[in-house]
PDB file of C-alpha atoms and ligand atoms in Angstrom:
ATOM      1  CA  MET A 305       0.000   0.000   0.000  1.00 29.00           C
ATOM      2  CA  LEU A 306       2.833   2.352   0.728  1.00 35.00           C
ATOM      3  CA  ASN A 307       4.183   1.839  -2.743  1.00 34.00           C
ATOM      4  CA  THR A 308       0.825   2.687  -4.220  1.00 34.00           C
ATOM      5  CA  LEU A 309       0.591   5.844  -2.208  1.00 35.00           C
ATOM      6  CA  PHE A 310       4.117   6.798  -3.123  1.00 36.00           C
ATOM      7  CA  GLU A 311       3.471   6.344  -6.826  1.00 36.00           C
ATOM      8  CA  THR A 312       0.209   8.225  -6.672  1.00 38.00           C
ATOM      9  CA  MET A 313       1.790  11.184  -4.977  1.00 42.00           C
ATOM     10  CA  ASN A 314       4.531  11.396  -7.575  1.00 48.00           C
ATOM     11  CA  ILE A 315       2.308  11.475 -10.615  1.00 63.00           C
ATOM     12  CA  VAL A 316       1.781  15.046 -11.716  1.00 78.00           C
ATOM     13  CA  PRO A 317      -1.906  15.584 -12.473  1.00 75.00           C
ATOM     14  CA  THR A 318      -2.483  16.184 -16.150  1.00 82.00           C
ATOM     15  CA  VAL A 319      -5.376  17.051 -18.394  1.00 84.00           C
ATOM     16  CA  PRO A 320      -5.896  13.794 -20.301  1.00 85.00           C
ATOM     17  CA  LEU A 321      -6.480  13.626 -24.032  1.00 87.00           C
ATOM     18  CA  ARG A 322     -10.089  14.203 -24.977  1.00 84.00           C
ATOM     19  CA  SER A 323     -10.384  10.599 -26.190  1.00 79.00           C
ATOM     20  CA  ALA A 324      -9.058   9.297 -22.871  1.00 77.00           C
ATOM     21  CA  ALA A 325     -11.633  11.102 -20.750  1.00 73.00           C
ATOM     22  CA  ALA A 326     -14.176   8.682 -19.307  1.00 70.00           C
ATOM     23  CA  PRO A 327     -17.072   9.288 -16.957  1.00 66.00           C
ATOM     24  CA  ALA A 328     -15.856   8.975 -13.395  1.00 61.00           C
ATOM     25  CA  PRO A 329     -16.900   5.848 -11.511  1.00 64.00           C
ATOM     26  CA  ALA A 330     -19.737   6.146  -9.051  1.00 63.00           C
ATOM     27  CA  ALA A 331     -19.449   8.362  -6.004  1.00 87.00           C
ATOM     28  CA  PRO A 332     -16.371  10.512  -6.460  1.00 95.00           C
ATOM     29  CA  GLN A 333     -15.530  12.415  -3.296  1.00 97.00           C
ATOM     30  CA  LEU A 334     -12.681  14.845  -2.783  1.00 98.00           C
ATOM     31  CA  THR A 335     -11.145  14.699   0.685  1.00 98.00           C
ATOM     32  CA  TYR A 336      -8.784  17.232   2.218  1.00 98.00           C
ATOM     33  CA  ARG A 337      -5.217  16.032   2.888  1.00 98.00           C
ATOM     34  CA  GLY A 338      -3.948  18.811   5.138  1.00 98.00           C
ATOM     35  CA  GLY A 339      -1.772  20.809   2.739  1.00 98.00           C
ATOM     36  CA  PRO A 340      -1.998  24.411   1.544  1.00 98.00           C
ATOM     37  CA  LEU A 341      -4.814  25.831  -0.575  1.00 98.00           C
ATOM     38  CA  ILE A 342      -4.733  29.028  -2.623  1.00 98.00           C
ATOM     39  CA  GLN A 343      -7.033  31.621  -1.108  1.00 98.00           C
ATOM     40  CA  ASN A 344      -7.007  34.496  -3.616  1.00 98.00           C
ATOM     41  CA  VAL A 345      -5.220  33.302  -6.704  1.00 98.00           C
ATOM     42  CA  ASN A 346      -2.691  35.603  -8.271  1.00 98.00           C
ATOM     43  CA  VAL A 347      -2.150  34.456 -11.868  1.00 98.00           C
ATOM     44  CA  PHE A 348       0.876  35.477 -13.883  1.00 98.00           C
ATOM     45  CA  CYS A 349       0.885  34.395 -17.544  1.00 98.00           C
ATOM     46  CA  VAL A 350       4.197  33.431 -19.133  1.00 98.00           C
ATOM     47  CA  PHE A 351       4.137  33.143 -22.913  1.00 98.00           C
ATOM     48  CA  TRP A 352       7.362  31.331 -23.689  1.00 98.00           C
ATOM     49  CA  GLY A 353       8.822  31.915 -27.150  1.00 98.00           C
ATOM     50  CA  SER A 354       9.170  34.696 -29.714  1.00 98.00           C
ATOM     51  CA  ASP A 355       6.315  33.150 -31.709  1.00 98.00           C
ATOM     52  CA  TRP A 356       3.959  34.799 -29.219  1.00 98.00           C
ATOM     53  CA  GLN A 357       5.055  38.248 -30.454  1.00 98.00           C
ATOM     54  CA  ASN A 358       3.538  37.859 -33.895  1.00 97.00           C
ATOM     55  CA  SER A 359       0.004  37.343 -35.174  1.00 97.00           C
ATOM     56  CA  PRO A 360      -1.858  35.035 -34.998  1.00 96.00           C
ATOM     57  CA  ALA A 361      -0.187  33.814 -31.770  1.00 98.00           C
ATOM     58  CA  SER A 362      -0.117  37.322 -30.320  1.00 98.00           C
ATOM     59  CA  ASP A 363      -3.875  37.561 -30.857  1.00 98.00           C
ATOM     60  CA  ILE A 364      -4.329  34.315 -28.928  1.00 98.00           C
ATOM     61  CA  ALA A 365      -2.123  35.653 -26.134  1.00 98.00           C
ATOM     62  CA  THR A 366      -4.342  38.728 -25.933  1.00 98.00           C
ATOM     63  CA  GLN A 367      -7.421  36.543 -25.672  1.00 98.00           C
ATOM     64  CA  VAL A 368      -5.793  34.375 -22.995  1.00 98.00           C
ATOM     65  CA  THR A 369      -5.052  37.527 -21.016  1.00 98.00           C
ATOM     66  CA  GLN A 370      -8.662  38.671 -21.347  1.00 98.00           C
ATOM     67  CA  PHE A 371      -9.840  35.240 -20.238  1.00 98.00           C
ATOM     68  CA  PHE A 372      -7.766  35.325 -17.062  1.00 98.00           C
ATOM     69  CA  GLN A 373      -8.837  38.890 -16.286  1.00 98.00           C
ATOM     70  CA  TYR A 374     -12.409  37.597 -16.376  1.00 98.00           C
ATOM     71  CA  ILE A 375     -12.103  34.171 -14.820  1.00 98.00           C
ATOM     72  CA  VAL A 376     -10.321  35.059 -11.558  1.00 98.00           C
ATOM     73  CA  THR A 377     -13.388  37.019 -10.389  1.00 98.00           C
ATOM     74  CA  SER A 378     -15.979  34.761 -12.014  1.00 98.00           C
ATOM     75  CA  PRO A 379     -18.510  32.186 -10.769  1.00 98.00           C
ATOM     76  CA  LEU A 380     -15.856  29.533 -11.476  1.00 98.00           C
ATOM     77  CA  ILE A 381     -13.872  30.830  -8.510  1.00 98.00           C
ATOM     78  CA  ASP A 382     -16.980  31.366  -6.393  1.00 98.00           C
ATOM     79  CA  GLN A 383     -17.988  27.714  -6.739  1.00 98.00           C
ATOM     80  CA  LEU A 384     -14.616  26.612  -5.347  1.00 98.00           C
ATOM     81  CA  GLY A 385     -15.482  28.331  -2.064  1.00 98.00           C
ATOM     82  CA  GLU A 386     -17.054  25.122  -0.769  1.00 98.00           C
ATOM     83  CA  TYR A 387     -13.522  23.751  -0.405  1.00 98.00           C
ATOM     84  CA  SER A 388     -12.455  26.430   2.078  1.00 98.00           C
ATOM     85  CA  THR A 389     -11.077  24.694   5.167  1.00 98.00           C
ATOM     86  CA  ASN A 390      -8.322  24.621   7.751  1.00 97.00           C
ATOM     87  CA  GLY A 391      -8.055  28.409   7.855  1.00 98.00           C
ATOM     88  CA  TYR A 392      -7.913  28.753   4.079  1.00 98.00           C
ATOM     89  CA  THR A 393     -10.782  30.768   2.564  1.00 98.00           C
ATOM     90  CA  ILE A 394     -10.976  30.366  -1.193  1.00 98.00           C
ATOM     91  CA  GLY A 395     -12.168  33.532  -2.898  1.00 98.00           C
ATOM     92  CA  GLN A 396     -11.666  35.664  -5.962  1.00 98.00           C
ATOM     93  CA  GLY A 397      -8.208  36.611  -7.193  1.00 98.00           C
ATOM     94  CA  GLN A 398      -6.448  38.639  -9.818  1.00 98.00           C
ATOM     95  CA  LEU A 399      -4.336  38.496 -12.930  1.00 98.00           C
ATOM     96  CA  SER A 400      -1.214  40.302 -11.832  1.00 96.00           C
ATOM     97  CA  GLY A 401       0.599  40.342 -15.158  1.00 98.00           C
ATOM     98  CA  THR A 402       1.740  38.701 -18.348  1.00 98.00           C
ATOM     99  CA  THR A 403       5.046  38.520 -20.137  1.00 98.00           C
ATOM    100  CA  VAL A 404       6.630  37.034 -23.240  1.00 98.00           C
ATOM    101  CA  ILE A 405       9.967  35.325 -22.640  1.00 98.00           C
ATOM    102  CA  THR A 406      12.225  35.093 -25.694  1.00 97.00           C
ATOM    103  CA  ASN A 407      15.608  34.648 -24.063  1.00 94.00           C
ATOM    104  CA  PRO A 408      15.943  31.742 -24.058  1.00 95.00           C
ATOM    105  CA  ASP A 409      13.499  30.653 -26.730  1.00 97.00           C
ATOM    106  CA  PRO A 410      12.106  27.141 -26.253  1.00 98.00           C
ATOM    107  CA  SER A 411      13.620  24.333 -28.291  1.00 97.00           C
ATOM    108  CA  SER A 412      11.271  22.104 -30.298  1.00 98.00           C
ATOM    109  CA  THR A 413      10.877  19.799 -27.310  1.00 98.00           C
ATOM    110  CA  VAL A 414      10.966  21.147 -23.778  1.00 98.00           C
ATOM    111  CA  ASP A 415      10.824  19.032 -20.665  1.00 98.00           C
ATOM    112  CA  ASP A 416       9.110  19.914 -17.426  1.00 98.00           C
ATOM    113  CA  SER A 417      12.571  20.281 -15.914  1.00 98.00           C
ATOM    114  CA  ASP A 418      13.339  22.991 -18.498  1.00 98.00           C
ATOM    115  CA  ILE A 419      10.174  24.818 -17.514  1.00 98.00           C
ATOM    116  CA  GLN A 420      11.040  24.588 -13.827  1.00 98.00           C
ATOM    117  CA  ASN A 421      14.515  25.959 -14.587  1.00 98.00           C
ATOM    118  CA  LEU A 422      13.048  28.746 -16.683  1.00 98.00           C
ATOM    119  CA  LEU A 423      10.706  29.836 -13.915  1.00 98.00           C
ATOM    120  CA  GLN A 424      13.399  29.719 -11.250  1.00 98.00           C
ATOM    121  CA  ASN A 425      15.917  31.601 -13.405  1.00 98.00           C
ATOM    122  CA  GLN A 426      13.427  34.282 -14.429  1.00 98.00           C
ATOM    123  CA  ILE A 427      12.329  34.768 -10.815  1.00 98.00           C
ATOM    124  CA  THR A 428      15.945  35.046  -9.692  1.00 98.00           C
ATOM    125  CA  SER A 429      16.728  37.605 -12.398  1.00 97.00           C
ATOM    126  CA  GLY A 430      13.638  39.628 -11.568  1.00 97.00           C
ATOM    127  CA  ALA A 431      12.074  39.104 -14.998  1.00 96.00           C
ATOM    128  CA  LEU A 432       9.210  37.362 -13.227  1.00 98.00           C
ATOM    129  CA  PRO A 433       7.744  38.592  -9.943  1.00 98.00           C
ATOM    130  CA  ALA A 434       8.657  36.541  -6.897  1.00 98.00           C
ATOM    131  CA  PRO A 435       5.903  34.144  -5.882  1.00 98.00           C
ATOM    132  CA  ASP A 436       3.780  34.432  -2.800  1.00 97.00           C
ATOM    133  CA  ALA A 437       1.322  31.910  -1.360  1.00 98.00           C
ATOM    134  CA  ASN A 438      -1.297  32.932  -3.950  1.00 98.00           C
ATOM    135  CA  THR A 439       0.862  32.975  -7.090  1.00 98.00           C
ATOM    136  CA  VAL A 440       0.318  30.546  -9.955  1.00 98.00           C
ATOM    137  CA  TYR A 441       2.463  30.969 -13.051  1.00 98.00           C
ATOM    138  CA  PHE A 442       0.717  29.753 -16.213  1.00 98.00           C
ATOM    139  CA  VAL A 443       3.288  28.831 -18.883  1.00 98.00           C
ATOM    140  CA  PHE A 444       2.091  28.710 -22.493  1.00 98.00           C
ATOM    141  CA  THR A 445       4.227  27.213 -25.259  1.00 98.00           C
ATOM    142  CA  PRO A 446       3.667  27.988 -28.952  1.00 98.00           C
ATOM    143  CA  SER A 447       2.221  25.748 -31.637  1.00 97.00           C
ATOM    144  CA  GLY A 448       4.702  23.099 -32.760  1.00 96.00           C
ATOM    145  CA  ILE A 449       6.505  22.761 -29.438  1.00 98.00           C
ATOM    146  CA  THR A 450       6.257  19.404 -27.634  1.00 98.00           C
ATOM    147  CA  VAL A 451       6.291  19.400 -23.850  1.00 98.00           C
ATOM    148  CA  THR A 452       7.462  16.260 -22.065  1.00 98.00           C
ATOM    149  CA  LEU A 453       6.636  15.288 -18.506  1.00 97.00           C
ATOM    150  CA  GLN A 454       8.018  12.202 -16.802  1.00 95.00           C
ATOM    151  CA  GLY A 455       8.364  10.458 -20.175  1.00 94.00           C
ATOM    152  CA  SER A 456       4.936  11.479 -21.489  1.00 96.00           C
ATOM    153  CA  SER A 457       4.400  13.921 -24.346  1.00 97.00           C
ATOM    154  CA  SER A 458       1.895  16.683 -24.948  1.00 97.00           C
ATOM    155  CA  CYS A 459      -0.767  15.851 -27.534  1.00 95.00           C
ATOM    156  CA  GLN A 460       0.215  12.169 -27.179  1.00 95.00           C
ATOM    157  CA  GLN A 461      -0.565  11.578 -23.505  1.00 95.00           C
ATOM    158  CA  PHE A 462      -1.685  14.904 -22.025  1.00 96.00           C
ATOM    159  CA  CYS A 463      -2.935  18.416 -22.786  1.00 97.00           C
ATOM    160  CA  GLY A 464      -1.729  20.305 -19.709  1.00 97.00           C
ATOM    161  CA  TYR A 465      -0.692  19.911 -16.083  1.00 98.00           C
ATOM    162  CA  HIS A 466       0.047  21.758 -12.886  1.00 98.00           C
ATOM    163  CA  ASP A 467       2.649  21.131 -10.215  1.00 98.00           C
ATOM    164  CA  ASP A 468       4.799  22.802  -7.581  1.00 98.00           C
ATOM    165  CA  ILE A 469       8.527  23.366  -7.154  1.00 98.00           C
ATOM    166  CA  ASN A 470       9.554  22.468  -3.589  1.00 97.00           C
ATOM    167  CA  GLY A 471       6.135  23.499  -2.332  1.00 97.00           C
ATOM    168  CA  GLN A 472       7.124  27.127  -2.989  1.00 97.00           C
ATOM    169  CA  ILE A 473       6.412  27.829  -6.654  1.00 98.00           C
ATOM    170  CA  PHE A 474       3.040  26.831  -8.095  1.00 98.00           C
ATOM    171  CA  TYR A 475       2.737  26.590 -11.860  1.00 98.00           C
ATOM    172  CA  ALA A 476       0.682  25.186 -14.726  1.00 98.00           C
ATOM    173  CA  VAL A 477       1.846  24.308 -18.213  1.00 98.00           C
ATOM    174  CA  GLN A 478      -0.250  24.511 -21.357  1.00 98.00           C
ATOM    175  CA  PRO A 479       1.234  23.240 -24.605  1.00 98.00           C
ATOM    176  CA  TYR A 480      -0.532  24.725 -27.625  1.00 98.00           C
ATOM    177  CA  PRO A 481      -3.597  22.489 -28.122  1.00 97.00           C
ATOM    178  CA  ASP A 482      -3.847  22.412 -31.929  1.00 96.00           C
ATOM    179  CA  CYS A 483      -3.792  18.605 -32.120  1.00 95.00           C
ATOM    180  CA  SER A 484      -6.567  16.044 -32.282  1.00 92.00           C
ATOM    181  CA  GLY A 485      -6.090  14.846 -28.708  1.00 94.00           C
ATOM    182  CA  CYS A 486      -6.439  18.314 -27.181  1.00 96.00           C
ATOM    183  CA  SER A 487      -8.582  20.381 -29.554  1.00 94.00           C
ATOM    184  CA  THR A 488     -12.257  20.834 -28.758  1.00 89.00           C
ATOM    185  CA  GLY A 489     -12.945  20.833 -32.488  1.00 90.00           C
ATOM    186  CA  GLY A 490     -13.605  24.552 -32.302  1.00 93.00           C
ATOM    187  CA  ALA A 491     -11.274  27.517 -32.109  1.00 97.00           C
ATOM    188  CA  ASP A 492      -7.900  27.065 -30.425  1.00 97.00           C
ATOM    189  CA  ILE A 493      -8.869  29.570 -27.748  1.00 98.00           C
ATOM    190  CA  ASP A 494     -11.760  27.322 -26.686  1.00 97.00           C
ATOM    191  CA  ALA A 495      -9.407  24.426 -25.915  1.00 97.00           C
ATOM    192  CA  ILE A 496      -6.969  26.777 -24.194  1.00 98.00           C
ATOM    193  CA  THR A 497      -9.590  28.219 -21.845  1.00 98.00           C
ATOM    194  CA  GLU A 498     -11.114  24.793 -21.230  1.00 97.00           C
ATOM    195  CA  ILE A 499      -7.741  23.415 -20.144  1.00 97.00           C
ATOM    196  CA  ALA A 500      -6.845  26.601 -18.255  1.00 98.00           C
ATOM    197  CA  SER A 501     -10.038  26.448 -16.192  1.00 98.00           C
ATOM    198  CA  HIS A 502      -9.254  22.824 -15.296  1.00 98.00           C
ATOM    199  CA  GLU A 503      -5.709  23.663 -14.203  1.00 98.00           C
ATOM    200  CA  LEU A 504      -6.707  26.842 -12.391  1.00 98.00           C
ATOM    201  CA  SER A 505      -9.334  25.008 -10.342  1.00 98.00           C
ATOM    202  CA  GLU A 506      -6.861  22.264  -9.484  1.00 98.00           C
ATOM    203  CA  ALA A 507      -4.044  24.639  -8.629  1.00 98.00           C
ATOM    204  CA  ILE A 508      -6.337  26.461  -6.179  1.00 98.00           C
ATOM    205  CA  THR A 509      -7.748  23.360  -4.476  1.00 98.00           C
ATOM    206  CA  ASP A 510      -4.624  21.176  -4.657  1.00 98.00           C
ATOM    207  CA  PRO A 511      -1.555  23.380  -5.265  1.00 98.00           C
ATOM    208  CA  ILE A 512       0.824  20.684  -4.036  1.00 98.00           C
ATOM    209  CA  PRO A 513      -0.665  17.744  -5.926  1.00 97.00           C
ATOM    210  CA  GLY A 514      -2.183  15.194  -3.582  1.00 97.00           C
ATOM    211  CA  GLN A 515      -1.811  17.346  -0.466  1.00 97.00           C
ATOM    212  CA  GLY A 516      -4.984  19.427  -0.888  1.00 98.00           C
ATOM    213  CA  TRP A 517      -8.368  18.189  -2.101  1.00 98.00           C
ATOM    214  CA  TYR A 518      -7.929  14.815  -3.791  1.00 97.00           C
ATOM    215  CA  ASP A 519      -9.782  11.602  -4.608  1.00 96.00           C
ATOM    216  CA  ASP A 520      -7.613   8.485  -4.573  1.00 94.00           C
ATOM    217  CA  SER A 521      -9.645   6.844  -7.335  1.00 93.00           C
ATOM    218  CA  ASN A 522     -10.376   9.841  -9.555  1.00 94.00           C
ATOM    219  CA  GLY A 523      -7.685  12.436  -8.913  1.00 95.00           C
ATOM    220  CA  GLU A 524      -8.286  16.158  -8.570  1.00 97.00           C
ATOM    221  CA  ILE A 525     -11.326  18.408  -8.925  1.00 98.00           C
ATOM    222  CA  GLY A 526     -10.921  18.810 -12.679  1.00 97.00           C
ATOM    223  CA  ASP A 527      -9.996  15.236 -13.492  1.00 95.00           C
ATOM    224  CA  ILE A 528     -13.395  13.923 -12.378  1.00 96.00           C
ATOM    225  CA  CYS A 529     -15.121  16.124 -14.965  1.00 96.00           C
ATOM    226  CA  ALA A 530     -12.517  16.169 -17.741  1.00 94.00           C
ATOM    227  CA  TRP A 531     -13.751  17.660 -21.041  1.00 93.00           C
ATOM    228  CA  GLN A 532     -17.271  18.397 -19.787  1.00 96.00           C
ATOM    229  CA  THR A 533     -17.743  22.050 -20.631  1.00 96.00           C
ATOM    230  CA  LYS A 534     -20.024  25.042 -20.172  1.00 98.00           C
ATOM    231  CA  MET A 535     -19.916  28.670 -21.199  1.00 98.00           C
ATOM    232  CA  LEU A 536     -19.107  31.468 -18.756  1.00 98.00           C
ATOM    233  CA  ASP A 537     -19.511  34.846 -20.399  1.00 98.00           C
ATOM    234  CA  GLN A 538     -17.888  34.312 -23.797  1.00 98.00           C
ATOM    235  CA  TRP A 539     -15.494  31.608 -22.595  1.00 98.00           C
ATOM    236  CA  THR A 540     -15.527  27.812 -22.728  1.00 98.00           C
ATOM    237  CA  VAL A 541     -14.673  26.394 -19.304  1.00 98.00           C
ATOM    238  CA  GLN A 542     -14.625  22.939 -17.823  1.00 97.00           C
ATOM    239  CA  LEU A 543     -17.098  21.680 -15.244  1.00 98.00           C
ATOM    240  CA  GLU A 544     -15.525  20.972 -11.844  1.00 98.00           C
ATOM    241  CA  TRP A 545     -16.469  18.409  -9.221  1.00 98.00           C
ATOM    242  CA  SER A 546     -18.647  19.651  -6.343  1.00 98.00           C
ATOM    243  CA  ASN A 547     -18.823  17.535  -3.209  1.00 98.00           C
ATOM    244  CA  ASN A 548     -21.837  19.598  -2.109  1.00 98.00           C
ATOM    245  CA  ALA A 549     -23.762  19.031  -5.332  1.00 97.00           C
ATOM    246  CA  ASN A 550     -22.381  15.513  -5.774  1.00 96.00           C
ATOM    247  CA  ALA A 551     -21.970  16.399  -9.445  1.00 96.00           C
ATOM    248  CA  CYS A 552     -19.841  18.166 -12.008  1.00 97.00           C
ATOM    249  CA  VAL A 553     -21.052  21.757 -12.017  1.00 97.00           C
TER     250      VAL A 553
HETATM  251 ZN1  LIG B1132      -6.286  17.572 -13.741  1.00 93.42          ZN
END
C-alpha cells in the first residue's frame, strides 16, 4: 500500500487527451489532505517563445489575457469556495501580469525540468515577480513545441498539467492544443480556456498535488469532470467536481 501511495503522490496531475476522458466511476468524493490551498489566486501568464510576439499567436495571447482577467473574479472561482477549510478561505483573485519570454526561446521539445529551470531563473533575475502563497504561473508554449513530462508527451498523452517546485512555486503548463487529442474541435482559444479552467481550479484546491483536495480513485477536482464544458460569459470552461452538489457543475 505504501508503494501505491508513493506512486500516486509522484504522478503530476495532467489534463488527459479528450479521447481518454471517461465518466468517473460512481461516487467521487474529494477529501482534504492537510496541505496548503490558494485563497485568492494571483495568476501570472508566461508566454514562452518569440512566436507569441507575432500574429496570430499574439492575438491568442491577448485573448488568454482577457480570459484570465475575467475568470479570476468569475462564478468559477466562487464555486470553489465550498472547499475552504483549515483556515484557508478560497475567494476571488487577480491576474497580476503577463510577459513574453524570448531569451531563451524554447527548443522544439521542452521538458518539465526545463520549464522549472526557466521559472526559477526568471524569478531570480527579476524578470518574473517573486511568488507568494497565492501565485500561480501559467506557462504557455507555442504551436509546434512538444512538452514532455516524466516520459509522457503533450498531444500524445496529455494536454496540460500543474505542479509545484519544492512546495514554494506553483505553476501550470499549457502546450498549444492544436492537435486532435487536445482540440475541442472549435477555435484554439476554446481548448486553451477549457484546459486553463481545469488547471486553475486544481491549482487552487490542490496546489501541491495530492496534499490538498484529492480523490484516490479519480484524482483532482478537474480530473473527475474532464472535457465536460459550459460557457461562462464568452469563454468555454470545464465543469468541476462539487462535493456539495455531488456532481460536475
Ligand atoms: Zn487535472
